[in-house]
Amino acid sequence: MAEANAEITSNEYINHHLTNWTFGNHPTEGWIVAETKQQASEMGFNAIHLDSMLWSIGLGVLFCAIFYTVAKRATSGVPGKMQAFIEMIVEFVDSNVRDTYHGTSKVIAPLALTIFVWIFLMNFMDLLPVDYLPVIAQKIGGLLGHNPHHVYMKVVPSTDPNVTLGMSFSVFALIIFYSIKEKGFGGFIGELTLHPFSAKNPIAKILLIPVNFILEFVTLIAKPISLGLRLFGNMYAGELIFVLIALMPFYLQFLLSVPWAIFHILVITLQAFIFMMLTIIYLSLASQTDH
């Protein structure tokens, strides 16, 4: 795409690759598919990234279909390669949950498995050639009468902060749920207002409540924000490097893209693992009642 669209500048090429396929309510034009990055930004919160939704939901369905098919065909005899691979993933996630989560919920292990595999699949899209799917989308858009330069397609959902923060705030909702479920509403409020500073004197205890609340509330809110932004930042940086490599001459593309892709395999796996482990840890802390 970088060579085929030589008439566009490097800056335009990068911006095109980093712009989402956006549908939303434009202040002057109503509900439209944005044709430029400026139109998309003018929509504000009244917009949805169609490509992020398409690929994230599609990969989620693919994950469920693969695991469902393997589970239906599972045998107690000698397992096939796919069954052995899936069992290895399940055992890996289950062992981490057993070692980290100290509550009794049966939801945590399936949740951790879903998070790990789903995020890995979304991250894995970053290993596809940066021009392959966007060019296909442009050709389809051209056949439908659209200007190819106005057709956008970002194929890595985890490079969209709306996706990563959406997942992290879902985890945050579970943190609140398990905190109230295990400690009661009063215990949850007490955890926010009576720690980390405490005093035996009732007046001093009352005076410390605002301080404790500010500290604990900031700590609580920081969990989902850091969880989502960590995944987004790492994957966005990786995508940007692939786009920059695509702007280079062909021999440099090959020399740089292959080593970076090999290294990036570790990154996409590590980011999925970190998101899963932090989720387990946060939910384990939310379920603790010993203090």
mmCIF file of C-alpha atoms in Angstrom:
data_model
loop_
_atom_site.group_PDB
_atom_site.id
_atom_site.type_symbol
_atom_site.label_atom_id
_atom_site.label_comp_id
_atom_site.label_asym_id
_atom_site.label_seq_id
_atom_site.Cartn_x
_atom_site.Cartn_y
_atom_site.Cartn_z
ATOM 1 C CA MET A 1 0.000 0.000 0.000
ATOM 2 C CA ALA A 2 2.910 2.337 0.749
ATOM 3 C CA GLU A 3 4.299 1.807 -2.766
ATOM 4 C CA ALA A 4 0.934 1.514 -4.506
ATOM 5 C CA ASN A 5 -0.209 4.846 -3.093
ATOM 6 C CA ALA A 6 2.953 6.817 -3.822
ATOM 7 C CA GLU A 7 0.887 9.957 -4.323
ATOM 8 C CA ILE A 8 0.131 10.185 -0.604
ATOM 9 C CA THR A 9 2.702 11.419 1.876
ATOM 10 C CA SER A 10 4.195 9.332 4.668
ATOM 11 C CA ASN A 11 2.198 11.323 7.213
ATOM 12 C CA GLU A 12 -1.043 10.655 5.342
ATOM 13 C CA TYR A 13 -0.175 6.959 5.087
ATOM 14 C CA ILE A 14 0.452 6.689 8.831
ATOM 15 C CA ASN A 15 -2.706 8.659 9.710
ATOM 16 C CA HIS A 16 -4.774 6.469 7.382
ATOM 17 C CA HIS A 17 -3.520 3.294 9.068
ATOM 18 C CA LEU A 18 -4.130 4.687 12.548
ATOM 19 C CA THR A 19 -7.682 5.909 11.837
ATOM 20 C CA ASN A 20 -10.670 3.734 12.711
ATOM 21 C CA TRP A 21 -13.646 2.975 10.495
ATOM 22 C CA THR A 22 -16.070 5.200 12.374
ATOM 23 C CA PHE A 23 -19.843 5.522 12.304
ATOM 24 C CA GLY A 24 -21.516 8.217 14.335
ATOM 25 C CA ASN A 25 -23.614 11.336 14.672
ATOM 26 C CA HIS A 26 -21.824 14.263 13.043
ATOM 27 C CA PRO A 27 -22.853 17.718 14.359
ATOM 28 C CA THR A 28 -23.781 19.002 10.878
ATOM 29 C CA GLU A 29 -24.209 15.918 8.670
ATOM 30 C CA GLY A 30 -26.115 13.570 10.986
ATOM 31 C CA TRP A 31 -25.458 9.833 11.226
ATOM 32 C CA ILE A 32 -22.736 9.007 8.714
ATOM 33 C CA VAL A 33 -19.610 6.911 8.222
ATOM 34 C CA ALA A 34 -16.691 9.284 8.678
ATOM 35 C CA GLU A 35 -14.682 9.920 5.521
ATOM 36 C CA THR A 36 -11.843 11.753 7.243
ATOM 37 C CA LYS A 37 -10.091 11.675 10.586
ATOM 38 C CA GLN A 38 -11.449 15.148 11.306
ATOM 39 C CA GLN A 39 -15.041 14.016 10.763
ATOM 40 C CA ALA A 40 -14.481 11.108 13.137
ATOM 41 C CA SER A 41 -13.070 13.397 15.847
ATOM 42 C CA GLU A 42 -15.974 15.827 15.448
ATOM 43 C CA MET A 43 -18.426 13.030 16.280
ATOM 44 C CA GLY A 44 -17.032 12.822 19.803
ATOM 45 C CA PHE A 45 -18.693 10.215 21.974
ATOM 46 C CA ASN A 46 -21.611 9.808 19.553
ATOM 47 C CA ALA A 47 -19.634 7.346 17.471
ATOM 48 C CA ILE A 48 -18.625 3.710 17.299
ATOM 49 C CA HIS A 49 -15.522 2.151 15.761
ATOM 50 C CA LEU A 50 -16.975 -0.415 13.405
ATOM 51 C CA ASP A 51 -13.661 -2.147 12.709
ATOM 52 C CA SER A 52 -12.877 -2.600 16.403
ATOM 53 C CA MET A 53 -16.322 -4.066 17.007
ATOM 54 C CA LEU A 54 -16.116 -6.287 13.912
ATOM 55 C CA TRP A 55 -12.745 -7.817 14.725
ATOM 56 C CA SER A 56 -13.142 -8.075 18.500
ATOM 57 C CA ILE A 57 -16.565 -9.740 18.296
ATOM 58 C CA GLY A 58 -15.464 -11.899 15.367
ATOM 59 C CA LEU A 59 -12.383 -13.121 17.223
ATOM 60 C CA GLY A 60 -14.490 -13.752 20.320
ATOM 61 C CA VAL A 61 -16.849 -15.902 18.268
ATOM 62 C CA LEU A 62 -13.856 -17.702 16.732
ATOM 63 C CA PHE A 63 -12.462 -18.413 20.214
ATOM 64 C CA CYS A 64 -15.790 -19.830 21.410
ATOM 65 C CA ALA A 65 -16.238 -21.902 18.246
ATOM 66 C CA ILE A 66 -12.770 -23.461 18.471
ATOM 67 C CA PHE A 67 -13.030 -24.345 22.151
ATOM 68 C CA TYR A 68 -16.605 -25.607 21.766
ATOM 69 C CA THR A 69 -15.658 -27.820 18.817
ATOM 70 C CA VAL A 70 -12.624 -29.251 20.627
ATOM 71 C CA ALA A 71 -14.698 -29.863 23.788
ATOM 72 C CA LYS A 72 -17.385 -31.707 21.809
ATOM 73 C CA ARG A 73 -14.800 -33.919 20.117
ATOM 74 C CA ALA A 74 -12.624 -34.446 23.203
ATOM 75 C CA THR A 75 -11.659 -38.026 23.929
ATOM 76 C CA SER A 76 -10.289 -39.693 27.029
ATOM 77 C CA GLY A 77 -7.903 -41.705 24.870
ATOM 78 C CA VAL A 78 -4.898 -40.348 23.020
ATOM 79 C CA PRO A 79 -5.790 -36.690 22.290
ATOM 80 C CA GLY A 80 -5.267 -35.074 18.924
ATOM 81 C CA LYS A 81 -2.879 -32.174 18.445
ATOM 82 C CA MET A 82 -5.596 -29.553 18.750
ATOM 83 C CA GLN A 83 -7.095 -31.119 21.882
ATOM 84 C CA ALA A 84 -3.633 -31.377 23.464
ATOM 85 C CA PHE A 85 -2.935 -27.739 22.639
ATOM 86 C CA ILE A 86 -6.248 -26.550 24.105
ATOM 87 C CA GLU A 87 -5.749 -28.704 27.215
ATOM 88 C CA MET A 88 -2.298 -27.158 27.663
ATOM 89 C CA ILE A 89 -3.788 -23.647 27.581
ATOM 90 C CA VAL A 90 -6.579 -24.590 29.991
ATOM 91 C CA GLU A 91 -4.155 -26.201 32.427
ATOM 92 C CA PHE A 92 -1.814 -23.202 32.216
ATOM 93 C CA VAL A 93 -4.620 -20.761 33.052
ATOM 94 C CA ASP A 94 -6.096 -23.033 35.735
ATOM 95 C CA SER A 95 -2.748 -23.399 37.527
ATOM 96 C CA ASN A 96 -2.302 -19.618 37.603
ATOM 97 C CA VAL A 97 -5.808 -19.142 38.983
ATOM 98 C CA ARG A 98 -5.254 -21.765 41.702
ATOM 99 C CA ASP A 99 -1.961 -20.144 42.729
ATOM 100 C CA THR A 100 -3.246 -16.562 42.707
ATOM 101 C CA TYR A 101 -6.958 -16.470 43.495
ATOM 102 C CA HIS A 102 -7.792 -17.273 47.109
ATOM 103 C CA GLY A 103 -11.567 -17.045 46.954
ATOM 104 C CA THR A 104 -14.155 -19.719 46.150
ATOM 105 C CA SER A 105 -15.793 -18.387 42.987
ATOM 106 C CA LYS A 106 -16.082 -20.796 40.050
ATOM 107 C CA VAL A 107 -16.303 -17.879 37.600
ATOM 108 C CA ILE A 108 -12.682 -16.752 37.879
ATOM 109 C CA ALA A 109 -11.052 -19.603 35.938
ATOM 110 C CA PRO A 110 -13.392 -19.353 32.890
ATOM 111 C CA LEU A 111 -13.060 -15.559 33.037
ATOM 112 C CA ALA A 112 -9.261 -15.777 33.094
ATOM 113 C CA LEU A 113 -9.258 -18.244 30.181
ATOM 114 C CA THR A 114 -11.527 -15.974 28.148
ATOM 115 C CA ILE A 115 -9.400 -12.914 28.853
ATOM 116 C CA PHE A 116 -6.118 -14.630 27.979
ATOM 117 C CA VAL A 117 -7.217 -16.282 24.719
ATOM 118 C CA TRP A 118 -9.407 -13.394 23.512
ATOM 119 C CA ILE A 119 -6.750 -10.734 24.089
ATOM 120 C CA PHE A 120 -4.093 -12.970 22.535
ATOM 121 C CA LEU A 121 -6.196 -13.369 19.387
ATOM 122 C CA MET A 122 -6.803 -9.614 19.184
ATOM 123 C CA ASN A 123 -3.105 -8.934 19.673
ATOM 124 C CA PHE A 124 -2.167 -11.601 17.127
ATOM 125 C CA MET A 125 -3.832 -9.554 14.377
ATOM 126 C CA ASP A 126 -0.853 -7.207 14.674
ATOM 127 C CA LEU A 127 1.344 -9.879 13.055
ATOM 128 C CA LEU A 128 -0.594 -9.747 9.783
ATOM 129 C CA PRO A 129 0.959 -7.575 7.033
ATOM 130 C CA VAL A 130 -0.123 -4.005 7.784
ATOM 131 C CA ASP A 131 -1.458 -3.399 4.245
ATOM 132 C CA TYR A 132 -3.163 -6.733 3.594
ATOM 133 C CA LEU A 133 -6.616 -6.332 5.146
ATOM 134 C CA PRO A 134 -6.814 -2.510 4.785
ATOM 135 C CA VAL A 135 -6.166 -2.837 1.015
ATOM 136 C CA ILE A 136 -8.866 -5.512 0.732
ATOM 137 C CA ALA A 137 -11.245 -3.173 2.582
ATOM 138 C CA GLN A 138 -10.341 -0.346 0.191
ATOM 139 C CA LYS A 139 -10.997 -2.528 -2.855
ATOM 140 C CA ILE A 140 -14.374 -3.585 -1.475
ATOM 141 C CA GLY A 141 -15.172 0.046 -0.687
ATOM 142 C CA GLY A 142 -14.207 1.019 -4.225
ATOM 143 C CA LEU A 143 -16.546 -1.599 -5.677
ATOM 144 C CA LEU A 144 -19.332 -0.141 -3.539
ATOM 145 C CA GLY A 145 -18.685 3.339 -4.925
ATOM 146 C CA HIS A 146 -16.633 4.795 -2.066
ATOM 147 C CA ASN A 147 -13.378 6.681 -2.399
ATOM 148 C CA PRO A 148 -10.673 4.133 -1.412
ATOM 149 C CA HIS A 149 -8.776 6.818 0.527
ATOM 150 C CA HIS A 150 -11.862 7.316 2.700
ATOM 151 C CA VAL A 151 -12.097 3.624 3.609
ATOM 152 C CA TYR A 152 -10.421 2.845 6.936
ATOM 153 C CA MET A 153 -9.758 -0.519 8.536
ATOM 154 C CA LYS A 154 -7.784 -1.038 11.747
ATOM 155 C CA VAL A 155 -7.569 -4.774 12.336
ATOM 156 C CA VAL A 156 -5.984 -4.843 15.820
ATOM 157 C CA PRO A 157 -8.785 -4.196 18.353
ATOM 158 C CA SER A 158 -6.358 -3.915 21.269
ATOM 159 C CA THR A 159 -4.845 -0.782 19.690
ATOM 160 C CA ASP A 160 -8.181 0.954 20.277
ATOM 161 C CA PRO A 161 -8.409 2.463 23.802
ATOM 162 C CA ASN A 162 -12.192 2.078 23.658
ATOM 163 C CA VAL A 163 -11.743 -1.707 23.518
ATOM 164 C CA THR A 164 -9.012 -2.010 26.144
ATOM 165 C CA LEU A 165 -10.692 0.395 28.570
ATOM 166 C CA GLY A 166 -14.033 -1.300 27.941
ATOM 167 C CA MET A 167 -12.528 -4.616 29.042
ATOM 168 C CA SER A 168 -10.738 -3.061 32.014
ATOM 169 C CA PHE A 169 -13.863 -1.298 33.270
ATOM 170 C CA SER A 170 -15.739 -4.586 32.968
ATOM 171 C CA VAL A 171 -13.096 -6.028 35.293
ATOM 172 C CA PHE A 172 -13.588 -2.984 37.528
ATOM 173 C CA ALA A 173 -17.312 -3.757 37.738
ATOM 174 C CA LEU A 174 -16.429 -7.292 38.842
ATOM 175 C CA ILE A 175 -14.060 -5.889 41.469
ATOM 176 C CA ILE A 176 -16.899 -3.803 42.926
ATOM 177 C CA PHE A 177 -19.290 -6.761 42.724
ATOM 178 C CA TYR A 178 -16.972 -9.187 44.521
ATOM 179 C CA SER A 179 -15.999 -6.586 47.116
ATOM 180 C CA ILE A 180 -19.648 -6.009 48.068
ATOM 181 C CA LYS A 181 -20.530 -9.715 47.740
ATOM 182 C CA GLU A 182 -17.765 -10.880 50.086
ATOM 183 C CA LYS A 183 -17.624 -7.956 52.541
ATOM 184 C CA GLY A 184 -21.083 -6.485 52.331
ATOM 185 C CA PHE A 185 -21.814 -2.896 51.376
ATOM 186 C CA GLY A 186 -20.763 -1.640 54.814
ATOM 187 C CA GLY A 187 -17.509 -3.563 54.661
ATOM 188 C CA PHE A 188 -16.779 -2.161 51.209
ATOM 189 C CA ILE A 189 -17.371 1.413 52.374
ATOM 190 C CA GLY A 190 -15.306 0.725 55.487
ATOM 191 C CA GLU A 191 -12.440 -0.489 53.336
ATOM 192 C CA LEU A 192 -12.517 2.804 51.439
ATOM 193 C CA THR A 193 -12.743 5.038 54.511
ATOM 194 C CA LEU A 194 -10.977 3.283 57.409
ATOM 195 C CA HIS A 195 -7.731 2.299 55.653
ATOM 196 C CA PRO A 196 -4.792 2.817 55.444
ATOM 197 C CA PHE A 197 -4.836 5.244 58.384
ATOM 198 C CA SER A 198 -6.751 4.374 61.531
ATOM 199 C CA ALA A 199 -7.031 5.675 65.086
ATOM 200 C CA LYS A 200 -8.648 4.564 68.299
ATOM 201 C CA ASN A 201 -9.911 8.045 69.060
ATOM 202 C CA PRO A 202 -13.386 8.450 67.452
ATOM 203 C CA ILE A 203 -12.787 12.098 66.513
ATOM 204 C CA ALA A 204 -9.434 11.297 64.920
ATOM 205 C CA LYS A 205 -11.023 8.374 63.079
ATOM 206 C CA ILE A 206 -13.710 10.674 61.651
ATOM 207 C CA LEU A 207 -11.089 13.230 60.612
ATOM 208 C CA LEU A 208 -9.095 10.536 58.804
ATOM 209 C CA ILE A 209 -12.087 9.303 56.761
ATOM 210 C CA PRO A 210 -11.744 11.928 53.958
ATOM 211 C CA VAL A 211 -7.997 11.283 53.690
ATOM 212 C CA ASN A 212 -8.480 7.537 53.552
ATOM 213 C CA PHE A 213 -11.275 7.845 51.019
ATOM 214 C CA ILE A 214 -9.191 9.998 48.657
ATOM 215 C CA LEU A 215 -6.236 7.615 48.822
ATOM 216 C CA GLU A 216 -8.277 4.428 48.467
ATOM 217 C CA PHE A 217 -10.562 5.837 45.770
ATOM 218 C CA VAL A 218 -7.603 6.928 43.647
ATOM 219 C CA THR A 219 -6.053 3.478 44.093
ATOM 220 C CA LEU A 220 -9.339 1.818 43.136
ATOM 221 C CA ILE A 221 -9.858 3.922 40.008
ATOM 222 C CA ALA A 222 -6.221 3.554 38.945
ATOM 223 C CA LYS A 223 -6.635 -0.216 38.579
ATOM 224 C CA PRO A 224 -8.901 -0.281 35.503
ATOM 225 C CA ILE A 225 -7.282 2.785 33.920
ATOM 226 C CA SER A 226 -3.749 1.373 34.172
ATOM 227 C CA LEU A 227 -4.989 -2.076 33.128
ATOM 228 C CA GLY A 228 -6.540 -0.759 29.923
ATOM 229 C CA LEU A 229 -3.892 1.822 29.033
ATOM 230 C CA ARG A 230 -1.028 -0.642 29.536
ATOM 231 C CA LEU A 231 -2.458 -3.013 26.930
ATOM 232 C CA PHE A 232 -3.369 -0.176 24.563
ATOM 233 C CA GLY A 233 0.025 1.545 24.828
ATOM 234 C CA ASN A 234 2.084 -1.560 24.164
ATOM 235 C CA MET A 235 -0.013 -2.744 21.242
ATOM 236 C CA TYR A 236 -0.354 0.726 19.696
ATOM 237 C CA ALA A 237 3.426 1.171 19.801
ATOM 238 C CA GLY A 238 3.912 -2.215 18.133
ATOM 239 C CA GLU A 239 1.408 -1.363 15.396
ATOM 240 C CA LEU A 240 3.053 2.010 14.785
ATOM 241 C CA ILE A 241 6.470 0.366 14.364
ATOM 242 C CA PHE A 242 5.041 -2.045 11.772
ATOM 243 C CA VAL A 243 3.524 0.909 9.893
ATOM 244 C CA LEU A 244 6.851 2.780 9.942
ATOM 245 C CA ILE A 245 8.667 -0.316 8.665
ATOM 246 C CA ALA A 246 6.147 -0.555 5.805
ATOM 247 C CA LEU A 247 7.253 2.901 4.634
ATOM 248 C CA MET A 248 10.826 1.743 4.118
ATOM 249 C CA PRO A 249 12.323 0.207 0.951
ATOM 250 C CA PHE A 250 11.501 -3.453 0.412
ATOM 251 C CA TYR A 251 14.891 -4.876 1.486
ATOM 252 C CA LEU A 252 14.723 -2.923 4.751
ATOM 253 C CA GLN A 253 11.143 -4.030 5.308
ATOM 254 C CA PHE A 254 12.225 -7.670 5.189
ATOM 255 C CA LEU A 255 15.317 -7.141 7.353
ATOM 256 C CA LEU A 256 13.385 -5.264 10.046
ATOM 257 C CA SER A 257 9.867 -6.728 9.959
ATOM 258 C CA VAL A 258 10.867 -10.373 10.493
ATOM 259 C CA PRO A 259 12.953 -9.790 13.664
ATOM 260 C CA TRP A 260 10.369 -7.358 15.007
ATOM 261 C CA ALA A 261 7.527 -9.820 14.312
ATOM 262 C CA ILE A 262 9.413 -12.591 16.136
ATOM 263 C CA PHE A 263 9.983 -10.309 19.112
ATOM 264 C CA HIS A 264 6.385 -9.103 18.926
ATOM 265 C CA ILE A 265 5.132 -12.673 19.404
ATOM 266 C CA LEU A 266 6.516 -12.420 22.922
ATOM 267 C CA VAL A 267 4.906 -9.004 23.410
ATOM 268 C CA ILE A 268 1.396 -10.045 22.362
ATOM 269 C CA THR A 269 1.544 -13.154 24.549
ATOM 270 C CA LEU A 270 2.987 -11.272 27.517
ATOM 271 C CA GLN A 271 0.354 -8.531 27.327
ATOM 272 C CA ALA A 272 -2.467 -11.086 27.306
ATOM 273 C CA PHE A 273 -0.862 -12.859 30.272
ATOM 274 C CA ILE A 274 -0.368 -9.614 32.245
ATOM 275 C CA PHE A 275 -3.985 -8.542 31.706
ATOM 276 C CA MET A 276 -5.184 -11.970 32.857
ATOM 277 C CA MET A 277 -2.918 -12.109 35.917
ATOM 278 C CA LEU A 278 -3.763 -8.585 37.086
ATOM 279 C CA THR A 279 -7.457 -9.392 36.731
ATOM 280 C CA ILE A 280 -7.038 -12.482 38.911
ATOM 281 C CA ILE A 281 -5.010 -10.534 41.487
ATOM 282 C CA TYR A 282 -7.501 -7.665 41.660
ATOM 283 C CA LEU A 283 -10.427 -10.043 42.095
ATOM 284 C CA SER A 284 -8.520 -12.016 44.726
ATOM 285 C CA LEU A 285 -7.862 -8.837 46.691
ATOM 286 C CA ALA A 286 -11.518 -7.847 46.338
ATOM 287 C CA SER A 287 -12.566 -11.220 47.783
ATOM 288 C CA GLN A 288 -10.328 -11.071 50.850
ATOM 289 C CA THR A 289 -12.151 -10.465 54.127
ATOM 290 C CA ASP A 290 -9.396 -11.087 56.669
ATOM 291 C CA HIS A 291 -8.873 -7.369 57.345
#
